[in-house]
PDB file of C-alpha atoms and ligand atoms in Angstrom:
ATOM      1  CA  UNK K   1      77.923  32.816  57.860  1.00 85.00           C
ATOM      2  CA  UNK K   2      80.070  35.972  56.780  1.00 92.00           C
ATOM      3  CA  UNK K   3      81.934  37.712  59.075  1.00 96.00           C
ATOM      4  CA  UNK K   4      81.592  39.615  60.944  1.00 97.00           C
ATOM      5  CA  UNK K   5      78.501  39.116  61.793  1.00 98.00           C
ATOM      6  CA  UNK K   6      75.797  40.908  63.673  1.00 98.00           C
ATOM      7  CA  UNK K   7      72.540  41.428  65.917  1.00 98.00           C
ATOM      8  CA  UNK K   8      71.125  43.240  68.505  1.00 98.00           C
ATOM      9  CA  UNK K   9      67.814  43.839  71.248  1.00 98.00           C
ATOM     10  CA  UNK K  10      64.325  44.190  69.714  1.00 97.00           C
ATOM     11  CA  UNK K  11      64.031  47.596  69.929  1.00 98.00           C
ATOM     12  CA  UNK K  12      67.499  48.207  68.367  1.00 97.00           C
ATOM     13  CA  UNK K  13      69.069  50.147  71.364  1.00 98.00           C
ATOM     14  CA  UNK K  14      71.604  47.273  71.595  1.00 98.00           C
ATOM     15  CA  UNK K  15      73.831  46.492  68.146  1.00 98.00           C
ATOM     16  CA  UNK K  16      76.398  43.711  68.388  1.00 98.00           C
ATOM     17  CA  UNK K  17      78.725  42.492  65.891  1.00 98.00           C
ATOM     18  CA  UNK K  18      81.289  39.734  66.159  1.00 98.00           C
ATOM     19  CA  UNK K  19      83.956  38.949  64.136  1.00 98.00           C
ATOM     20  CA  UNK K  20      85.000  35.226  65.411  1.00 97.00           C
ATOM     21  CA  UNK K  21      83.029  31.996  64.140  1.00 96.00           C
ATOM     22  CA  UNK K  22      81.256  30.623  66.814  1.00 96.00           C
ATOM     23  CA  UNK K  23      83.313  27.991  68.740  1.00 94.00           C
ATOM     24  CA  UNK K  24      79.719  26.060  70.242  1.00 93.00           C
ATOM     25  CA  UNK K  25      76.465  26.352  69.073  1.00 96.00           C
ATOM     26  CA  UNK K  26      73.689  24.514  70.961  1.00 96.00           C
ATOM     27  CA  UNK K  27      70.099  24.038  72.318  1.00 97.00           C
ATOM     28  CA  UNK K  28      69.908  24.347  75.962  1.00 95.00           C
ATOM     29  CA  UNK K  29      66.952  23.029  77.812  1.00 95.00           C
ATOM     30  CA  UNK K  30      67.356  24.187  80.966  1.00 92.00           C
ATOM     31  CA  UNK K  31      65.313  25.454  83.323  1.00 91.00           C
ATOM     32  CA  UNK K  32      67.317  29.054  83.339  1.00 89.00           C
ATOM     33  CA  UNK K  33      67.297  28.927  79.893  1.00 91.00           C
ATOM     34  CA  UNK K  34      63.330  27.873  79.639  1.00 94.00           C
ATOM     35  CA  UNK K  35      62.054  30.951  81.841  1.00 91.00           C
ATOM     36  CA  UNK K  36      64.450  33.878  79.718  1.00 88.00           C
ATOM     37  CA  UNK K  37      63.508  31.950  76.402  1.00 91.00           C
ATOM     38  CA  UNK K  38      59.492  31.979  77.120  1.00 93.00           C
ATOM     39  CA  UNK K  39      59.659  28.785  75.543  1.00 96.00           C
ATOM     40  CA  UNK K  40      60.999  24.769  75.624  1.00 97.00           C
ATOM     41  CA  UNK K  41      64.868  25.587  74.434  1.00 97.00           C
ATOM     42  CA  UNK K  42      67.345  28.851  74.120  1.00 96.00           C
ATOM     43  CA  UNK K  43      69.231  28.397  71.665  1.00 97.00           C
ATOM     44  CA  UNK K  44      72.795  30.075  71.234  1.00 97.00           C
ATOM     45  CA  UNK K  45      76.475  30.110  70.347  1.00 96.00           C
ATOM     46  CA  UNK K  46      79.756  30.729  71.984  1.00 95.00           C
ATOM     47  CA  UNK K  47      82.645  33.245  70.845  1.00 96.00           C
ATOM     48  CA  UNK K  48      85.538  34.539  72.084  1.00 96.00           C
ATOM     49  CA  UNK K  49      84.563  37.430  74.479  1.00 96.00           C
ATOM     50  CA  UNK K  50      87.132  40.020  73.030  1.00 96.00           C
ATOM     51  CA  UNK K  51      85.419  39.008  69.183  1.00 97.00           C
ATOM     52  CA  UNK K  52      82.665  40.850  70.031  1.00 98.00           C
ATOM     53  CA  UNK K  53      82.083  44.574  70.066  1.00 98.00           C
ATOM     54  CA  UNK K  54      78.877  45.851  71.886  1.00 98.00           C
ATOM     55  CA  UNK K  55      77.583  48.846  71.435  1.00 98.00           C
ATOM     56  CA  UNK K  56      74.395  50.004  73.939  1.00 98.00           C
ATOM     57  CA  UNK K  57      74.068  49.512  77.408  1.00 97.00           C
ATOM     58  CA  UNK K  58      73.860  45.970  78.560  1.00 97.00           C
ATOM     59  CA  UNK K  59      72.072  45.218  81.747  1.00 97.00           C
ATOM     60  CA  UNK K  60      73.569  41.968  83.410  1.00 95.00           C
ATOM     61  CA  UNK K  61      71.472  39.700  85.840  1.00 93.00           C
ATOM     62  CA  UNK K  62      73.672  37.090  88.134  1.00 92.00           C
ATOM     63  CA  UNK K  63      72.528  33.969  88.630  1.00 88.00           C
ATOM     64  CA  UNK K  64      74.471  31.003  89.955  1.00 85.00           C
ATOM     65  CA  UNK K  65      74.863  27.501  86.940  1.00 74.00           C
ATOM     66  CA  UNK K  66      74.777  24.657  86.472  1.00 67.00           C
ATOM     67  CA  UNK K  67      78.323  24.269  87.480  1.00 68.00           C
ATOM     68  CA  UNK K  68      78.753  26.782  90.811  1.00 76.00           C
ATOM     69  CA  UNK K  69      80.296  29.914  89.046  1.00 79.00           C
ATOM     70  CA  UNK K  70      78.630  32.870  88.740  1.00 86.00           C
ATOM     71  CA  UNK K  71      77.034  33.362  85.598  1.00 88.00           C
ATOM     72  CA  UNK K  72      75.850  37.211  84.034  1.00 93.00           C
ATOM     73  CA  UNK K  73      72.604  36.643  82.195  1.00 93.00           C
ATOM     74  CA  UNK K  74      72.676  40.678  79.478  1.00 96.00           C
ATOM     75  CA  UNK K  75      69.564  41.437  78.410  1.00 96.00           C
ATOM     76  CA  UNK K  76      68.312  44.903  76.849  1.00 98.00           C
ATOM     77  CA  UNK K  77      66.565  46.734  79.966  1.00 98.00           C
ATOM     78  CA  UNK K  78      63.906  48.944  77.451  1.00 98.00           C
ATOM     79  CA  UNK K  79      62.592  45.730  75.472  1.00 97.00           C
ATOM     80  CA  UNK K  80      63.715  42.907  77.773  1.00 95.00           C
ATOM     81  CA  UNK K  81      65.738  40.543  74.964  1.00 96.00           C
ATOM     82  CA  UNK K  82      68.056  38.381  76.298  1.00 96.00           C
ATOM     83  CA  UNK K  83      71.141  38.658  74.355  1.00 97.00           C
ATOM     84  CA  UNK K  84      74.427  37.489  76.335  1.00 97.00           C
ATOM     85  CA  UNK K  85      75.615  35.024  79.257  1.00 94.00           C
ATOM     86  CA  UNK K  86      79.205  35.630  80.748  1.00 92.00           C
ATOM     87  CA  UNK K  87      80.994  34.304  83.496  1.00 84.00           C
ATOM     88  CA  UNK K  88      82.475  37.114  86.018  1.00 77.00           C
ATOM     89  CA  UNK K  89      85.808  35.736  85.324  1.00 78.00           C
ATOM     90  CA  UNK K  90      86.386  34.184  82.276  1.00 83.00           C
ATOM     91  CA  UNK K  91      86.848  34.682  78.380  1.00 92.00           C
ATOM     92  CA  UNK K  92      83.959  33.458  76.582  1.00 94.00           C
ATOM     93  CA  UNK K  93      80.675  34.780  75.217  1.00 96.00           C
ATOM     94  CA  UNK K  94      77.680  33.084  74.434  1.00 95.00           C
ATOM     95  CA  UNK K  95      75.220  34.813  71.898  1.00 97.00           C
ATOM     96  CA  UNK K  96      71.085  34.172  71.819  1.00 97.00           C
ATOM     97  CA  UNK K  97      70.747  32.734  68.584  1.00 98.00           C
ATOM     98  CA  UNK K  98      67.680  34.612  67.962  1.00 97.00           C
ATOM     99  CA  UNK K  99      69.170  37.841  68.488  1.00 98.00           C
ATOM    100  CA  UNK K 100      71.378  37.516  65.198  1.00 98.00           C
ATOM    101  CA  UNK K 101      70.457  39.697  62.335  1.00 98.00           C
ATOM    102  CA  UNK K 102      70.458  36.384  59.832  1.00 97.00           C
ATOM    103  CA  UNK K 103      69.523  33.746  62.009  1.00 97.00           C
ATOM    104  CA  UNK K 104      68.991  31.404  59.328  1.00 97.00           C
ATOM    105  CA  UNK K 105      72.920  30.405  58.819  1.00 97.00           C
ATOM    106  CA  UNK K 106      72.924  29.418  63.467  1.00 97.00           C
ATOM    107  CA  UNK K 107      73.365  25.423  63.118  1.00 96.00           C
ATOM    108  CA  UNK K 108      72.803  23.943  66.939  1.00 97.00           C
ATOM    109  CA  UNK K 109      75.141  20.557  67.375  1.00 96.00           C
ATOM    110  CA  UNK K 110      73.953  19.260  70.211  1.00 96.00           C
ATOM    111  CA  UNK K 111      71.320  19.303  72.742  1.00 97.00           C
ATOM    112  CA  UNK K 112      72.495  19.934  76.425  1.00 94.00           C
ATOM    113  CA  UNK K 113      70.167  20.125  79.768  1.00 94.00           C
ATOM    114  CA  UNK K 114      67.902  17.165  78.444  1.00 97.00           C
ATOM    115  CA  UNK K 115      67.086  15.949  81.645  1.00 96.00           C
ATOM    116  CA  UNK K 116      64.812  18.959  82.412  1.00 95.00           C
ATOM    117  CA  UNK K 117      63.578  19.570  78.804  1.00 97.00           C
ATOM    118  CA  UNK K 118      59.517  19.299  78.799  1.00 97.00           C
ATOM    119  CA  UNK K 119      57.899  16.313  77.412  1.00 97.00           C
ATOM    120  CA  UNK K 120      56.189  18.925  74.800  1.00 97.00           C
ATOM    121  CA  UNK K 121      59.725  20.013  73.547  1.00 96.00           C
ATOM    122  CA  UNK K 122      60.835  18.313  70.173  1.00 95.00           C
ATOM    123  CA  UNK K 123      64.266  17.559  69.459  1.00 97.00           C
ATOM    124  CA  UNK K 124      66.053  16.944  66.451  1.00 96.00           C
ATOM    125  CA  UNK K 125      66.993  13.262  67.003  1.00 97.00           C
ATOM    126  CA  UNK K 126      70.434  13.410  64.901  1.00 96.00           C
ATOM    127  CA  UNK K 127      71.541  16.227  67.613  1.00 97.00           C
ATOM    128  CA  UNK K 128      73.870  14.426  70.176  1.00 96.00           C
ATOM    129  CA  UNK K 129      72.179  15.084  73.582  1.00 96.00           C
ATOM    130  CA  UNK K 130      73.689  15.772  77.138  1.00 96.00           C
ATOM    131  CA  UNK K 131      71.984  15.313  80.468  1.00 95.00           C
ATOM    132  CA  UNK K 132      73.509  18.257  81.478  1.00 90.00           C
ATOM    133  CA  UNK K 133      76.440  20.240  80.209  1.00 85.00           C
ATOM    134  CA  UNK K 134      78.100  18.511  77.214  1.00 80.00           C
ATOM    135  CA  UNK K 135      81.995  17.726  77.672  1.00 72.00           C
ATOM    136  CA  UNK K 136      83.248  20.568  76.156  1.00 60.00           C
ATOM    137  CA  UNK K 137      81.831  23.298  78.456  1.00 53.00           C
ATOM    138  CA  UNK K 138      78.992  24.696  76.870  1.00 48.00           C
ATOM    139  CA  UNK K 139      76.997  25.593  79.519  1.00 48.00           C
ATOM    140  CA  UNK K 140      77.907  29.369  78.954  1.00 48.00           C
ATOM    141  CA  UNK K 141      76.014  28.387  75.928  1.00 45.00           C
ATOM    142  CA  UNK K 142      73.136  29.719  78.026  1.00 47.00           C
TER     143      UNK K 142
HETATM  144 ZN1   ZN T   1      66.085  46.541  73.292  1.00 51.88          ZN
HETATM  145 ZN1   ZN T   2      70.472  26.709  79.669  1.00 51.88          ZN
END
């Protein structure tokens, strides 16, 4: 990865580019994470909120996690992508994976929401895996 690094929406009315290594990466399987994915796993990255410079107009859905705090779910509102998750107070970032404009260098280290991953969902048994949010507290990750 070279920074700073960048991505953005599908239909390119939302750039991003960050300038911080990620501090998490992961694969979350939650159910949240499931329905905005379309698929078995989202996977994504954390950063340092103030790394990242956004330009475009983000539209944030709230929904309450895992752990009680309100969580802001940014997604592009022309081409639906799901780019961001924030908390309303809070410092962190977390990045879609797939949104990255050279997703091939995003390494996930651990699986987290296992308990409700789908018995058609393969994992990558060398990935440690959490029930629900690992110890460090990635489920911003999300
Ligand atoms: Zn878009
Ligand atoms: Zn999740």
């Amino acid at each position: 990865m070279k920074l700073p690094f960048t991505g953005g929406c599908m239909c390119g009315a939302i750039y991003y580019e960050c300038s911080a290594e990620p501090m998490v990466t992961a694969n979350c399987h939650c159910r949240d994470c499931q329905r905005v994915s379309g698929s078995a796993f989202l996977a994504g990255f954390i950063v340092p909120l103030n790394a990242v410079a956004i330009v475009g107009e983000v539209k944030y859905y709230d929904v309450i996690g895992d752990s009680g705090n309100s969580i802001s779910r940014g997604f592009c509102p022309t081409c639906g992508s799901r780019l961001f998750g924030k908390r309303a107070t809070g410092d962190l970032l977390s990045i879609t994976a797939a949104s990255l404009d050279d997703p091939s260098w995003f390494r996930p280290t651990m699986d987290c929401y296992t308990a409700s991953a789908q018995a058609w969902d393969y994992m990558n048994p060398d990935l440690p895996k959490f029930a629900q949010s690992p110890p460090v507290n990635a489920s911003m990750a999300t």
